[in-house]
Short mmCIF file of C-alpha atoms and ligand atoms in Angstrom, two decimals:
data_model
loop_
_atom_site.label_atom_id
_atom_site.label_comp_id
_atom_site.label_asym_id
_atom_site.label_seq_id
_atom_site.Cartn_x
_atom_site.Cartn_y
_atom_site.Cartn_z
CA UNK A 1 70.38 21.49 110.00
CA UNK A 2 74.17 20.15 110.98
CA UNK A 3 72.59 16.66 112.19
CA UNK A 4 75.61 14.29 110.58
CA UNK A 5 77.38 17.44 108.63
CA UNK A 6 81.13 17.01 108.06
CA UNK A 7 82.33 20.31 109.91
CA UNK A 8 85.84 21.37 109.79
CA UNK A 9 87.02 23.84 112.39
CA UNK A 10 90.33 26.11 111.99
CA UNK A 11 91.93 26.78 115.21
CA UNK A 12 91.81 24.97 118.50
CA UNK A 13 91.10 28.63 120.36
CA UNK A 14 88.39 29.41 122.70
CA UNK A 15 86.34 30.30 119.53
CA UNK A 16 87.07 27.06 117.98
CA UNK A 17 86.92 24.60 120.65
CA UNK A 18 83.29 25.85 121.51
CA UNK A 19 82.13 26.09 118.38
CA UNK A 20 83.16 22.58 118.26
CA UNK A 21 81.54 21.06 121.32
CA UNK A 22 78.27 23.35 120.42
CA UNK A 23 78.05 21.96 117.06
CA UNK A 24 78.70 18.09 117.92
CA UNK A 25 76.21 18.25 120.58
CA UNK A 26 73.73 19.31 118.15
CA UNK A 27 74.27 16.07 116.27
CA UNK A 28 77.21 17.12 113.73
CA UNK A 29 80.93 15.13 112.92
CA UNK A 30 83.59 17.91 113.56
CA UNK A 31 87.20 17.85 113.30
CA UNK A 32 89.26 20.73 114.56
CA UNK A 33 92.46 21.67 112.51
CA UNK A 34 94.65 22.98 114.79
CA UNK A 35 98.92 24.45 113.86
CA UNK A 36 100.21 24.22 117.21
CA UNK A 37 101.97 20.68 117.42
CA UNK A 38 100.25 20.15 120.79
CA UNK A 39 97.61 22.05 123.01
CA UNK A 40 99.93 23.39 125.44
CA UNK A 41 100.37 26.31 128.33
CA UNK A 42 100.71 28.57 126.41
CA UNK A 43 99.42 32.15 127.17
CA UNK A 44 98.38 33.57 131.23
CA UNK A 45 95.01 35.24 132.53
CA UNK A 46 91.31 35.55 130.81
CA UNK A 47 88.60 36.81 132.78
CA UNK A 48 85.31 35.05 132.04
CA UNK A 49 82.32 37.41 132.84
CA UNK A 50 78.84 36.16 133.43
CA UNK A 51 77.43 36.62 129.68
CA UNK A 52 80.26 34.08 128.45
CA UNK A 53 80.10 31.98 131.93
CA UNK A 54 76.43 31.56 130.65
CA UNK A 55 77.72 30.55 127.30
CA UNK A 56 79.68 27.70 128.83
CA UNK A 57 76.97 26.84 131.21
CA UNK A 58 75.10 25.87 128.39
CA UNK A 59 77.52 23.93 126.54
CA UNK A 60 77.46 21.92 130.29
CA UNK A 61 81.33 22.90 131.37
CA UNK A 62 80.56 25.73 133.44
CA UNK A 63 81.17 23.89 137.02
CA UNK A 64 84.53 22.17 135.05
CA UNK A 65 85.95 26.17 134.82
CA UNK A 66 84.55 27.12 138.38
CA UNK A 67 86.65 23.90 139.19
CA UNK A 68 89.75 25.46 138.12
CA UNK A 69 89.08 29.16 138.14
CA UNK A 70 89.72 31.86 140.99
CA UNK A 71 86.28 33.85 141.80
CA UNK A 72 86.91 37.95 141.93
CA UNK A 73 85.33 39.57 144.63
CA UNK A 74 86.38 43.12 143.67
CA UNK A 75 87.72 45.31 141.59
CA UNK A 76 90.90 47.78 143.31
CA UNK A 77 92.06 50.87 141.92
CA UNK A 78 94.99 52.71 142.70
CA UNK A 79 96.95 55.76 142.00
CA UNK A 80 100.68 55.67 140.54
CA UNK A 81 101.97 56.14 144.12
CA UNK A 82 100.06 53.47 145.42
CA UNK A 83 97.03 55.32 146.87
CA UNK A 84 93.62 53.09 146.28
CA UNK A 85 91.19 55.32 144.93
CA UNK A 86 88.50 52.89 144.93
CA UNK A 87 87.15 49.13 145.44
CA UNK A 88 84.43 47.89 143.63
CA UNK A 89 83.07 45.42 145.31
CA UNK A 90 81.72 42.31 143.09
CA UNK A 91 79.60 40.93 146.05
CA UNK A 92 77.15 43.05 146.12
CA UNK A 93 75.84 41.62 143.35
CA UNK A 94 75.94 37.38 142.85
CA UNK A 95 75.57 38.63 138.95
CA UNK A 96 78.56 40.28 138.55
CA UNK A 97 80.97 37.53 139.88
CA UNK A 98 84.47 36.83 137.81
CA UNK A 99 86.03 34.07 136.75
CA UNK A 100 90.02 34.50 136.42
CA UNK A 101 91.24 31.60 134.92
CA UNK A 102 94.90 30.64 133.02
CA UNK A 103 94.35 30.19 129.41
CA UNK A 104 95.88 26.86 129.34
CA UNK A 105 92.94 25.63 131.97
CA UNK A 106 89.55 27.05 129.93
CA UNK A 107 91.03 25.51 126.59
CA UNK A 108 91.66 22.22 128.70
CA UNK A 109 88.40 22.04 129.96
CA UNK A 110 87.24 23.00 125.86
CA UNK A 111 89.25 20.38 124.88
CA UNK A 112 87.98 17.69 126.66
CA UNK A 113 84.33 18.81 126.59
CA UNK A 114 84.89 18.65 122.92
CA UNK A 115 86.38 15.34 122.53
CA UNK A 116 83.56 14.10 125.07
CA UNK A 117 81.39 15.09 122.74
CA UNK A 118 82.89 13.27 119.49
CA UNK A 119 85.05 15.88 118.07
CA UNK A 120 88.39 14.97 116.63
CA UNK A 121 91.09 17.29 116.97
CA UNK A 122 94.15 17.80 114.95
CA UNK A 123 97.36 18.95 116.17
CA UNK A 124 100.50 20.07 113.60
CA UNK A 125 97.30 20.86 110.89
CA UNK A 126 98.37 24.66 109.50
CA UNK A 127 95.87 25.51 106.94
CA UNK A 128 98.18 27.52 104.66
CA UNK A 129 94.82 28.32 101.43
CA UNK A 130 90.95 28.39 101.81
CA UNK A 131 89.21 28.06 99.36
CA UNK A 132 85.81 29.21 100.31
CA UNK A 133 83.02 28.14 97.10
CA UNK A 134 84.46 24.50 97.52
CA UNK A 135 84.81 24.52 101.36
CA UNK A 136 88.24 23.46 100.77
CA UNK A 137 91.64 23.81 102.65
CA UNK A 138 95.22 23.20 102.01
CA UNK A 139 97.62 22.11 104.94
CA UNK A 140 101.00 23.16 105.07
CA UNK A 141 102.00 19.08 103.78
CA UNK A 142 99.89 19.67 100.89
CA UNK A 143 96.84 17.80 101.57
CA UNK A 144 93.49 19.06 100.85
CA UNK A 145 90.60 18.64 102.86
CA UNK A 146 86.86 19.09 102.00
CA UNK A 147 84.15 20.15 104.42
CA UNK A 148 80.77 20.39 104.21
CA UNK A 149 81.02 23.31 106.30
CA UNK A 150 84.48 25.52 106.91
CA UNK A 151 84.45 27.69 110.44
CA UNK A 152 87.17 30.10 110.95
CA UNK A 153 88.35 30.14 114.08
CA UNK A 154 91.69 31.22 113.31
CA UNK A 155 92.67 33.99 115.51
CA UNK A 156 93.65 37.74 114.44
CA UNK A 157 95.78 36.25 111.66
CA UNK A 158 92.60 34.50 110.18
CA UNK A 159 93.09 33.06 106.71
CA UNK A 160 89.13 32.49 106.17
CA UNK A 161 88.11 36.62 106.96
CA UNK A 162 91.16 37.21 104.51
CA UNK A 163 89.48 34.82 101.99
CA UNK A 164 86.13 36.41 102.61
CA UNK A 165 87.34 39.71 102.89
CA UNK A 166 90.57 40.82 101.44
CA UNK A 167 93.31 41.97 103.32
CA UNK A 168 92.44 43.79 106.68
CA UNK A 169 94.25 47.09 107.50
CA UNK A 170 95.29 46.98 110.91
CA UNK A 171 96.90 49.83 112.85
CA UNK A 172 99.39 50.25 115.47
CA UNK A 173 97.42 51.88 118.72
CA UNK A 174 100.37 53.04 120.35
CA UNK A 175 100.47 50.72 122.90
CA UNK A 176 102.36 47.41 124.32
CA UNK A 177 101.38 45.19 126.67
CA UNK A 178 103.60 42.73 128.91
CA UNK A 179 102.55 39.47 129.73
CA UNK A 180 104.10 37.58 133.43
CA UNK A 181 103.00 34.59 135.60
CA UNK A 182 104.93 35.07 138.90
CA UNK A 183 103.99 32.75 142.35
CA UNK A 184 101.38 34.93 144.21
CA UNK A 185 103.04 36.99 147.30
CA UNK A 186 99.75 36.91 148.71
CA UNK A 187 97.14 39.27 146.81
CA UNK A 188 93.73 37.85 147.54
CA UNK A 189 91.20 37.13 144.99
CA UNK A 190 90.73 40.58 143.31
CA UNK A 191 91.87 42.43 140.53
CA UNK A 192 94.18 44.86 141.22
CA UNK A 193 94.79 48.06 138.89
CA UNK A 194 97.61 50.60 139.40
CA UNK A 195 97.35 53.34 136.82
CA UNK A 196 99.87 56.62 135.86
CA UNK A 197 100.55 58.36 133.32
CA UNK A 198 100.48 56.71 129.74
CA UNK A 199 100.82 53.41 131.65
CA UNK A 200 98.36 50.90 133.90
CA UNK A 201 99.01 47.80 135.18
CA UNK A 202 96.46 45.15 136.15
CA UNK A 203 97.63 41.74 138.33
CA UNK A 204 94.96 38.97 139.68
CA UNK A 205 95.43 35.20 141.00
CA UNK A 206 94.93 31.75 139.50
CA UNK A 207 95.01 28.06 139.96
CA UNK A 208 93.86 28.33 143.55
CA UNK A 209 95.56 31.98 144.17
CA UNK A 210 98.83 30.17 143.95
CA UNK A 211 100.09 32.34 140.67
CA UNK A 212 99.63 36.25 140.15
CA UNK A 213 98.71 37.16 136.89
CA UNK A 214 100.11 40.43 135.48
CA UNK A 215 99.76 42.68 132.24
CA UNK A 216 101.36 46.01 132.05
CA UNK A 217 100.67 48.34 129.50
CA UNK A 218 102.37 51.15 127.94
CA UNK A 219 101.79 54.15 125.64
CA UNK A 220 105.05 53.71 123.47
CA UNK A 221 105.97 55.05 119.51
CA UNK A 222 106.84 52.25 117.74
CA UNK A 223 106.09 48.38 117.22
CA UNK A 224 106.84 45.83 114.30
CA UNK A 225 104.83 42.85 114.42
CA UNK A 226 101.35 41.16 116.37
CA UNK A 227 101.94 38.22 118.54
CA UNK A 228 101.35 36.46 121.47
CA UNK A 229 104.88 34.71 121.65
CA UNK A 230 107.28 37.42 121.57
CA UNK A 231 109.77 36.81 124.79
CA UNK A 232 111.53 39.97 126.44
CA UNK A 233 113.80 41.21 129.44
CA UNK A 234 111.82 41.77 132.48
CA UNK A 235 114.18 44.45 132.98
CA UNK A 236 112.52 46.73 130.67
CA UNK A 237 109.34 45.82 132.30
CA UNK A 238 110.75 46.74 135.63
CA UNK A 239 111.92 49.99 134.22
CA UNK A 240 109.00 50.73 132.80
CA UNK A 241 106.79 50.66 136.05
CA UNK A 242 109.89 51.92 137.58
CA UNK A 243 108.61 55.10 139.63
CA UNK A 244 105.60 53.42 140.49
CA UNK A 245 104.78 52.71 144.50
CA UNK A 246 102.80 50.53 146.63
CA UNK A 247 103.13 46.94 145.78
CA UNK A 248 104.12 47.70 141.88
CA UNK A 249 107.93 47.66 142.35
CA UNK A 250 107.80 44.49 144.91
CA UNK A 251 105.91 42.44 142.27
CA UNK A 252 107.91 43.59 139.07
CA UNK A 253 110.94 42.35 140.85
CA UNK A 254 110.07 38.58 140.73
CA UNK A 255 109.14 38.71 137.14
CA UNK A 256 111.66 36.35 135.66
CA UNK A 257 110.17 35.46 132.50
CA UNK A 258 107.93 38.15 130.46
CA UNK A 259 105.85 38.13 126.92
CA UNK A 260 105.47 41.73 124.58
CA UNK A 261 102.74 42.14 121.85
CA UNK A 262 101.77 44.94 120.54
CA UNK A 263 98.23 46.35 120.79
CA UNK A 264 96.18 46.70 117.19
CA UNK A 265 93.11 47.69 116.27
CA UNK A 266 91.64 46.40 113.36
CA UNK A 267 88.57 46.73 111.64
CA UNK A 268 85.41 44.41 112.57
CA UNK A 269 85.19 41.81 109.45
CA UNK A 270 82.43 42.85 106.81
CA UNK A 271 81.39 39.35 105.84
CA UNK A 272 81.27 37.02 108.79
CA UNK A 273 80.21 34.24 106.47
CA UNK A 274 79.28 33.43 103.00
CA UNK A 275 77.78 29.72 101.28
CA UNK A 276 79.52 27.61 103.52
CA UNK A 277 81.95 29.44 105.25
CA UNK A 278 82.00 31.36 108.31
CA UNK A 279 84.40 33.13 110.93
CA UNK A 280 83.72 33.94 114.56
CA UNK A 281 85.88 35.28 117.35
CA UNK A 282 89.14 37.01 116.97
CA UNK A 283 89.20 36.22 113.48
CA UNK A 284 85.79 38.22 112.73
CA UNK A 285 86.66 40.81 115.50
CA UNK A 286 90.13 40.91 117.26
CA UNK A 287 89.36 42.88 120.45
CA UNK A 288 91.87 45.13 122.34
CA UNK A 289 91.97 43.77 126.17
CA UNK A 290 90.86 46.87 127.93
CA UNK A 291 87.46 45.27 128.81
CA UNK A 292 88.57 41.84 128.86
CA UNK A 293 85.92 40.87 126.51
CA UNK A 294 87.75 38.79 123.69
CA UNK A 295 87.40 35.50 125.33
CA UNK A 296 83.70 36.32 126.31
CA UNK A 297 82.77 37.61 123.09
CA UNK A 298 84.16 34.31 121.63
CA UNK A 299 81.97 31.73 123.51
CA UNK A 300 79.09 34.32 122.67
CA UNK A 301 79.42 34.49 118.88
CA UNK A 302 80.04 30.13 119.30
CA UNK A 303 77.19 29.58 120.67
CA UNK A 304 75.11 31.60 118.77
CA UNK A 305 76.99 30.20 115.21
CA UNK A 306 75.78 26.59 116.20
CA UNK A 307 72.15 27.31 116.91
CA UNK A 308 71.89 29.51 113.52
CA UNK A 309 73.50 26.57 111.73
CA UNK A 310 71.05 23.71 113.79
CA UNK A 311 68.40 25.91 112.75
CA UNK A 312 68.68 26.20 109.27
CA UNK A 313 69.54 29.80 109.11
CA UNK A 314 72.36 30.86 106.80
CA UNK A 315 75.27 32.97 107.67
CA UNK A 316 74.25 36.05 107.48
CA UNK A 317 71.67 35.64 110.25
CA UNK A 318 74.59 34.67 112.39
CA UNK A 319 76.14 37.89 111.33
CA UNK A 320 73.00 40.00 111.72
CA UNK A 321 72.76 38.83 114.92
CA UNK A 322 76.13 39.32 116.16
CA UNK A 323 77.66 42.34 114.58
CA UNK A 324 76.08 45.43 116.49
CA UNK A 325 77.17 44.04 119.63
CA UNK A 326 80.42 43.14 118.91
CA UNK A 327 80.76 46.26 117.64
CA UNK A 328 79.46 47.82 120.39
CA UNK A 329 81.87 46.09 122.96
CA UNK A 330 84.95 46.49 121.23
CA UNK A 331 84.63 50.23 120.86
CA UNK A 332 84.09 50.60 124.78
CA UNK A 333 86.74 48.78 125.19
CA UNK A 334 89.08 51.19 122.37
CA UNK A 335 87.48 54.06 124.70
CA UNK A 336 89.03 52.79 128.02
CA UNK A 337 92.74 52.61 127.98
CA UNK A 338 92.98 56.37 127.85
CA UNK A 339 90.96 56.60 131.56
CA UNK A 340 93.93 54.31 133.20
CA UNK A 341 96.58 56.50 131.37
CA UNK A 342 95.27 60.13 132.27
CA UNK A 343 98.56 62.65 132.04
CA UNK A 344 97.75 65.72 133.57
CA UNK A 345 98.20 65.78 137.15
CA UNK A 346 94.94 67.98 137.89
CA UNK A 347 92.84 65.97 135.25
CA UNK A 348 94.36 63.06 137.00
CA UNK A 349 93.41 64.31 140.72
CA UNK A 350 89.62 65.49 139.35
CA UNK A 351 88.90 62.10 137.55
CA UNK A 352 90.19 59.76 140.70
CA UNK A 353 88.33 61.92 142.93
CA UNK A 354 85.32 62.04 141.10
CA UNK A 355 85.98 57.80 140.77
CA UNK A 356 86.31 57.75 144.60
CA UNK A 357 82.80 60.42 145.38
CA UNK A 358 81.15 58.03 142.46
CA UNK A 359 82.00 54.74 144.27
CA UNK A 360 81.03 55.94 148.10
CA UNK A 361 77.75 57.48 147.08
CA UNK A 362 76.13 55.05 144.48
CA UNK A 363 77.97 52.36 144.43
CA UNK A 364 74.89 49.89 142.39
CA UNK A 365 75.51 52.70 139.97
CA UNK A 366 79.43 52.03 139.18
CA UNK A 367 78.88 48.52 139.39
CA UNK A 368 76.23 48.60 136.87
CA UNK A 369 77.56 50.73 134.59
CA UNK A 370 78.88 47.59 132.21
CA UNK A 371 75.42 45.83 132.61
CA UNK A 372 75.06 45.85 129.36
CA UNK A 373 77.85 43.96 128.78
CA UNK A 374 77.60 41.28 131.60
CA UNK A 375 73.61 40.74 131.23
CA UNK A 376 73.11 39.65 127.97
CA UNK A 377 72.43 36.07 127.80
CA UNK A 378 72.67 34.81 124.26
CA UNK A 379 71.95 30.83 125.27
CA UNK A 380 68.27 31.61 125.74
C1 LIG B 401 98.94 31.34 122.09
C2 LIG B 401 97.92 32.35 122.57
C3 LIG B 401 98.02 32.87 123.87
C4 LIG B 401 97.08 33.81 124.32
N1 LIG B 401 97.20 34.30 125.60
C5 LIG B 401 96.30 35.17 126.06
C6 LIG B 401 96.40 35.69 127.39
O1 LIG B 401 97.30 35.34 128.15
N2 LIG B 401 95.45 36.58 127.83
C7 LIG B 401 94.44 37.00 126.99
O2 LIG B 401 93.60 37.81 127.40
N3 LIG B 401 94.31 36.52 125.74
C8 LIG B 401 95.21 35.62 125.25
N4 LIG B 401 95.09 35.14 123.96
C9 LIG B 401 93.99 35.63 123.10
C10 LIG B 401 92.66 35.11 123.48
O3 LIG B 401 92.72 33.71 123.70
C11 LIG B 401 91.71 35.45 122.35
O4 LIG B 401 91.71 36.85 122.15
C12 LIG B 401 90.26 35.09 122.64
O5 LIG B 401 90.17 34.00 123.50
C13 LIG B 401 89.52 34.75 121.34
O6 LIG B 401 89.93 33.46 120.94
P1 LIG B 401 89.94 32.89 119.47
O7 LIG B 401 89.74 31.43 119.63
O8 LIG B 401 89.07 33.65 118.58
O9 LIG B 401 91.43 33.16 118.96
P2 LIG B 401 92.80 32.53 119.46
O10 LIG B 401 92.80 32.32 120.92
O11 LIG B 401 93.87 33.39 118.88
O12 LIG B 401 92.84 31.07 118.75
C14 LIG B 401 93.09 30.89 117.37
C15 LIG B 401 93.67 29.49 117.17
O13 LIG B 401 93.79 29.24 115.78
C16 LIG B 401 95.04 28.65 115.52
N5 LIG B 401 95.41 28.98 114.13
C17 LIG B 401 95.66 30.21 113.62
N6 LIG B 401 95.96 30.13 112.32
C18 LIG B 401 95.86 28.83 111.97
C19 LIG B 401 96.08 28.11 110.75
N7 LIG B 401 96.42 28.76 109.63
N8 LIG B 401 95.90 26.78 110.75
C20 LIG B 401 95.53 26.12 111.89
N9 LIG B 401 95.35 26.74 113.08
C21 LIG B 401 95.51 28.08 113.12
C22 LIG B 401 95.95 29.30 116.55
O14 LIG B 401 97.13 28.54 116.77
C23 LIG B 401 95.05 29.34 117.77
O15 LIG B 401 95.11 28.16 118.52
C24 LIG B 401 96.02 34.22 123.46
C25 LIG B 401 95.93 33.69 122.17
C26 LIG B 401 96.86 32.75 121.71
C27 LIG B 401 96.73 32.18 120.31
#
């Protein structure tokens, strides 16, 4: 039961600000603890699929996303010179509609559908120690706060899986990925993918189609550190896409501003929760973004968290519950970078051929093939 619990959220994520709103509107006091001095644009695209559309739905903000968001009506494929190899088209089925939204607009519309519902939420909090038997955390100040109940929604860098866990041992995947936000030259609402060899690119609109979203991605030796907020020259974006054709080139070139992070893998957590502790989203699974399933997964593993908890389950049913799919998703999505980056002329030639056959003749087929992604609905 959370009816009147004293909950205290880390992070003011996607993971945190619906596990916030979920667990108010089941009747508990929550206060979010967030380190950022101010909820603020930071970050670009998400793409909310229909299982965590259904999620948010639910929690009764769906139509305040739609509001905001840019509905995909297909997939587009194309070949490093430009070629489109295929277009899946998202109509066909009303189930398998996109949301692409900015970042800054789903954990606006979070925001205030957690405040609507009573949550407080803290700005310039960094927890800096957990201590997990006494549901207890330090802020960077020195205060201490007690909770009756600590959540983890702390991101990749979580310090509630390290205090349940240990250390994690994350590795390197040999891969970077550029972040931009240029004004849309006129690409309509669909996601657009351009892939060659060791590299892919993928660029969709927001707000109203009036920005293009874009994230490149490279196969490259060596990286230092995670991070969302690591600024660099566009030029070496530019020259990385450099001998790419079609629109690539045109769009690189108004790319005045750019983010690089580094792609990790790291391990799923072993203990999601423990007494009264728990962790969900990034900070119990980081997920690379070659599905775009970390958002999604997110609003899943909130949803489910707060009607364990209103339930009287303990953690671990949360955990049972959640940990085979996550697990499931997140190594599809460590399986797919390598299809975008294909080397080998001739492999590359047989595979977008066999894409392009695959697409004309069964069509239902390639659009269902992630069904078992997009269908689960965990609200009911
Ligand atoms: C700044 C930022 C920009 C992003 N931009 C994109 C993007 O453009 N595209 C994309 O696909 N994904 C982006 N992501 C990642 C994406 O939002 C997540 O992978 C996914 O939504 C899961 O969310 P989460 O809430 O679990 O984690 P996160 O979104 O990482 O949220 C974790 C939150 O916890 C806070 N936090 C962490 N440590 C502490 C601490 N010690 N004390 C208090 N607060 C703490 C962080 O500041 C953050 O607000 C971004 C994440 C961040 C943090």
């Amino acid at each position: 039961m959370v009816i009147g619990q004293d909950i205290t959220v880390l992070g003011a994520g996607v993971a945190g600000l619906s596990v916030a709103r979920a667990l108010a509107l089941r009747g508990a006091r929550v206060k979010v603890l967030e380190q950022a001095a101010a909820i603020t644009e930071v970050g670009a695209g998400l793409q909310i699929s229909q299982n965590g559309l259904r999620v948010l739905d639910a929690l009764g903000l769906g139509d305040a996303l739609r509001a905001r968001a840019v509905q995909s009506r297909a997939v587009v494929l194309h070949n490093q010179r430009g070629r489109e190899v295929m277009r899946m088209d998202l109509t066909r089925r009303a189930d398998r509609a996109t949301l692409l939204v900015h970042r800054a607009d789903l954990i606006d519309v979070l925001a205030d559908g957690a405040r609507e519902a009573g949550v407080s939420i803290r700005c310039g909090a960094r927890v800096t120690d957990v201590d997990i038997a006494a549901a207890q955390v330090t802020l960077a100040d020195g205060a201490t706060l007690q909770a009756g109940l600590l959540i983890g929604a702390d991101g990749v860098q979580s310090r509630v899986r390290a205090a349940l866990n240990g250390a994690d041992k994350a590795f390197f995947t040999g891969q970077v990925a550029w972040r931009a936000l240029i004004p849309n030259p006129g690409q309509g609402p669909e996601a657009q993918v351009h892939m060659g060899a060791g590299r892919h690119l993928v660029c969709y609109p927001l707000r109203g189609g009036q920005l293009l979203n874009i994230v490149a991605v490279q196969e490259r030796r060596q990286w230092a550190a995670e991070g969302w907020n690591h600024p660099d020259d566009p030029g070496h974006l530019r020259a990385a896409f450099a001998d790419f054709g079609g629109t690539v080139r045109g769009i690189l070139a108004r790319v005045d501003q750019t983010h690089l992070w580094g792609l990790f893998r790291h391990p799923v957590a072993r203990v999601w929760g423990q007494g009264r502790a728990a962790i969900l989203g990034d900070a119990s699974h980081p997920t690379l973004p070659f599905l775009a399933q970390g958002a999604n997964l997110a609003l899943e593993d909130a949803f489910v968290l707060a009607r364990c908890l209103a339930e009287g389950d303990d953690v671990h049913r949360y955990q049972a519950l959640r940990r085979p799919r996550t697990e499931r998703v997140i190594a599809a999505a460590n399986g797919n970078a390598w299809k975008f980056h294909l080397r080998a002329p001739l492999v590359q030639t047989l595979a977008h051929t066999a894409l392009r056959i695959g697409n004309a003749l069964a069509p239902a087929r390639m659009l269902g093939q992630f069904d078992w992604i997009y269908d689960v609905d965990v609200t009911t």
